[in-house]
Amino acid sequence: QVQLVESGGGSVQAGGSLKLSCKASGVAFSTNCIAWFRQSPEKGRELVASIRSSSGTLPYYENSVRGRFTISQDNGENTLSLQMNSLEPEDTAIYYCAARSGIYCYLLPTQYDYWGQGTQVTVSS
C-alpha cells in the first residue's frame, strides 16, 4: 500500500520561508517521478515542481516559483522536500506530494498515481 505523508505547512508573512516534506512508503522515490502540486480556488491544482533523479534530467519548476523554490529528494529516507523562499501571497494554497510510475514526469495531475493528503501554506502580505 502506497502512502505519502506531507508535513511542514503553516502561515508566514510575505518574504518568509517554509520547507515542506513528504515521506513515502510503498513506492520508491528513486525510480519514479515525484512532484509537488498546489491547489487554490483561483488556479485549481497545478504542478509546482517535479523531479526524477534516475533520469538524469533537471527538475522542472513552474515559472512563478523558479528561483524561489527548490525540490529535492533523499532516496535513502524515501522523502521529498520543497524549500520555499521569498514566499508571496500568491503562493497560498494546499500543497500536495504526488508520485507516478513511469519514465517521464507530466504536467497534469490526472497523470499521477499517488497523492498525499495535502498541507496548507498561507502567506500573508
CSV table of C-alpha atoms in Angstrom, one decimal:
chain,number,residue,atom,x,y,z
A,1,GLN,CA,0.0,0.0,0.0
A,2,VAL,CA,1.4,3.4,-1.0
A,3,GLN,CA,1.3,6.2,1.4
A,4,LEU,CA,2.5,9.8,1.0
A,5,VAL,CA,2.5,12.0,4.1
A,6,GLU,CA,3.2,15.7,3.9
A,7,SER,CA,4.4,17.9,6.7
A,8,GLY,CA,5.8,21.4,7.1
A,9,GLY,CA,3.0,23.7,6.0
A,10,GLY,CA,2.0,26.7,8.0
A,11,SER,CA,1.4,30.5,8.0
A,12,VAL,CA,4.2,33.0,7.2
A,13,GLN,CA,4.4,36.6,6.1
A,14,ALA,CA,5.4,37.6,2.6
A,15,GLY,CA,9.2,37.2,2.1
A,16,GLY,CA,9.4,34.3,4.6
A,17,SER,CA,10.3,30.7,4.0
A,18,LEU,CA,8.9,27.3,4.6
A,19,LYS,CA,10.1,23.8,3.9
A,20,LEU,CA,7.7,21.0,3.0
A,21,SER,CA,8.5,17.3,3.4
A,22,CYS,CA,6.9,14.2,2.0
A,23,LYS,CA,7.6,10.8,3.5
A,24,ALA,CA,6.7,7.8,1.2
A,25,SER,CA,6.1,4.2,1.9
A,26,GLY,CA,5.2,1.5,-0.7
A,27,VAL,CA,6.7,3.4,-3.6
A,28,ALA,CA,10.4,4.0,-4.4
A,29,PHE,CA,11.1,7.7,-5.0
A,30,SER,CA,14.4,6.8,-6.6
A,31,THR,CA,12.9,5.3,-9.7
A,32,ASN,CA,9.7,7.2,-10.2
A,33,CYS,CA,8.6,10.7,-11.0
A,34,ILE,CA,7.7,12.7,-7.8
A,35,ALA,CA,6.3,16.1,-7.7
A,36,TRP,CA,4.7,18.9,-5.7
A,37,PHE,CA,1.3,20.3,-6.8
A,38,ARG,CA,-0.7,23.1,-5.2
A,39,GLN,CA,-4.4,23.8,-5.3
A,40,SER,CA,-6.1,27.1,-4.8
A,41,PRO,CA,-9.6,28.3,-5.8
A,42,GLU,CA,-8.2,30.7,-8.3
A,43,LYS,CA,-5.9,28.3,-10.2
A,44,GLY,CA,-7.1,24.8,-9.4
A,45,ARG,CA,-4.5,22.1,-9.0
A,46,GLU,CA,-1.2,23.0,-10.7
A,47,LEU,CA,2.3,21.4,-10.9
A,48,VAL,CA,4.8,23.4,-8.9
A,49,ALA,CA,7.9,21.2,-9.3
A,50,SER,CA,8.8,17.7,-10.3
A,51,ILE,CA,11.9,15.6,-10.2
A,52,ARG,CA,13.0,12.1,-11.4
A,53,SER,CA,16.6,11.7,-10.3
A,54,SER,CA,17.2,8.4,-12.1
A,55,SER,CA,16.6,10.0,-15.5
A,56,GLY,CA,19.4,12.5,-15.0
A,57,THR,CA,17.3,15.4,-16.1
A,58,LEU,CA,17.0,18.7,-14.3
A,59,PRO,CA,14.0,19.3,-12.1
A,60,TYR,CA,11.0,21.1,-13.5
A,61,TYR,CA,9.7,24.3,-11.9
A,62,GLU,CA,6.6,26.3,-12.7
A,63,ASN,CA,7.6,29.7,-13.9
A,64,SER,CA,6.3,31.7,-10.9
A,65,VAL,CA,8.3,29.7,-8.4
A,66,ARG,CA,11.6,29.2,-10.4
A,67,GLY,CA,14.4,30.7,-8.5
A,68,ARG,CA,12.5,30.7,-5.2
A,69,PHE,CA,11.6,27.1,-4.7
A,70,THR,CA,13.9,24.1,-4.6
A,71,ILE,CA,12.7,20.5,-4.9
A,72,SER,CA,15.0,17.7,-3.6
A,73,GLN,CA,14.8,14.1,-2.6
A,74,ASP,CA,16.6,11.8,-0.2
A,75,ASN,CA,16.4,8.3,-1.7
A,76,GLY,CA,17.8,6.7,1.5
A,77,GLU,CA,14.9,8.1,3.5
A,78,ASN,CA,12.5,8.0,0.6
A,79,THR,CA,11.5,11.6,1.3
A,80,LEU,CA,10.8,14.5,-1.0
A,81,SER,CA,11.2,18.1,0.1
A,82,LEU,CA,10.3,21.6,-1.2
A,83,GLN,CA,12.2,24.5,0.1
A,84,MET,CA,10.1,27.6,-0.4
A,85,ASN,CA,11.8,31.0,-0.1
A,86,SER,CA,10.7,34.6,-0.8
A,87,LEU,CA,7.1,33.5,-0.4
A,88,GLU,CA,4.4,35.6,-1.9
A,89,PRO,CA,0.6,35.8,-1.0
A,90,GLU,CA,0.0,34.2,-4.4
A,91,ASP,CA,1.7,31.0,-3.1
A,92,THR,CA,-1.1,30.5,-0.7
A,93,ALA,CA,-2.6,27.0,-1.4
A,94,ILE,CA,-2.8,23.5,-0.3
A,95,TYR,CA,0.4,21.7,-1.3
A,96,TYR,CA,0.3,18.0,-2.3
A,97,CYS,CA,3.0,15.5,-2.8
A,98,ALA,CA,2.4,13.2,-5.8
A,99,ALA,CA,4.2,10.3,-7.5
A,100,ARG,CA,3.7,8.4,-10.7
A,101,SER,CA,5.2,5.3,-12.1
A,102,GLY,CA,6.9,5.6,-15.5
A,103,ILE,CA,9.8,7.2,-17.3
A,104,TYR,CA,8.6,10.7,-17.6
A,105,CYS,CA,7.1,13.4,-15.4
A,106,TYR,CA,4.0,15.2,-16.7
A,107,LEU,CA,2.2,18.4,-16.0
A,108,LEU,CA,-1.4,17.2,-15.4
A,109,PRO,CA,-2.5,15.9,-12.0
A,110,THR,CA,-4.5,13.2,-13.7
A,111,GLN,CA,-1.3,11.6,-14.8
A,112,TYR,CA,-0.1,10.9,-11.2
A,113,ASP,CA,-1.0,7.7,-9.4
A,114,TYR,CA,-0.4,8.5,-5.8
A,115,TRP,CA,-1.2,11.5,-3.6
A,116,GLY,CA,-0.7,12.7,-0.1
A,117,GLN,CA,-3.4,14.4,2.0
A,118,GLY,CA,-2.1,17.9,1.4
A,119,THR,CA,-0.7,20.6,3.7
A,120,GLN,CA,-1.9,24.2,3.9
A,121,VAL,CA,0.5,27.0,3.2
A,122,THR,CA,-0.8,30.5,3.9
A,123,VAL,CA,1.3,33.6,3.0
A,124,SER,CA,0.1,37.0,4.4
A,125,SER,CA,1.0,40.4,2.9
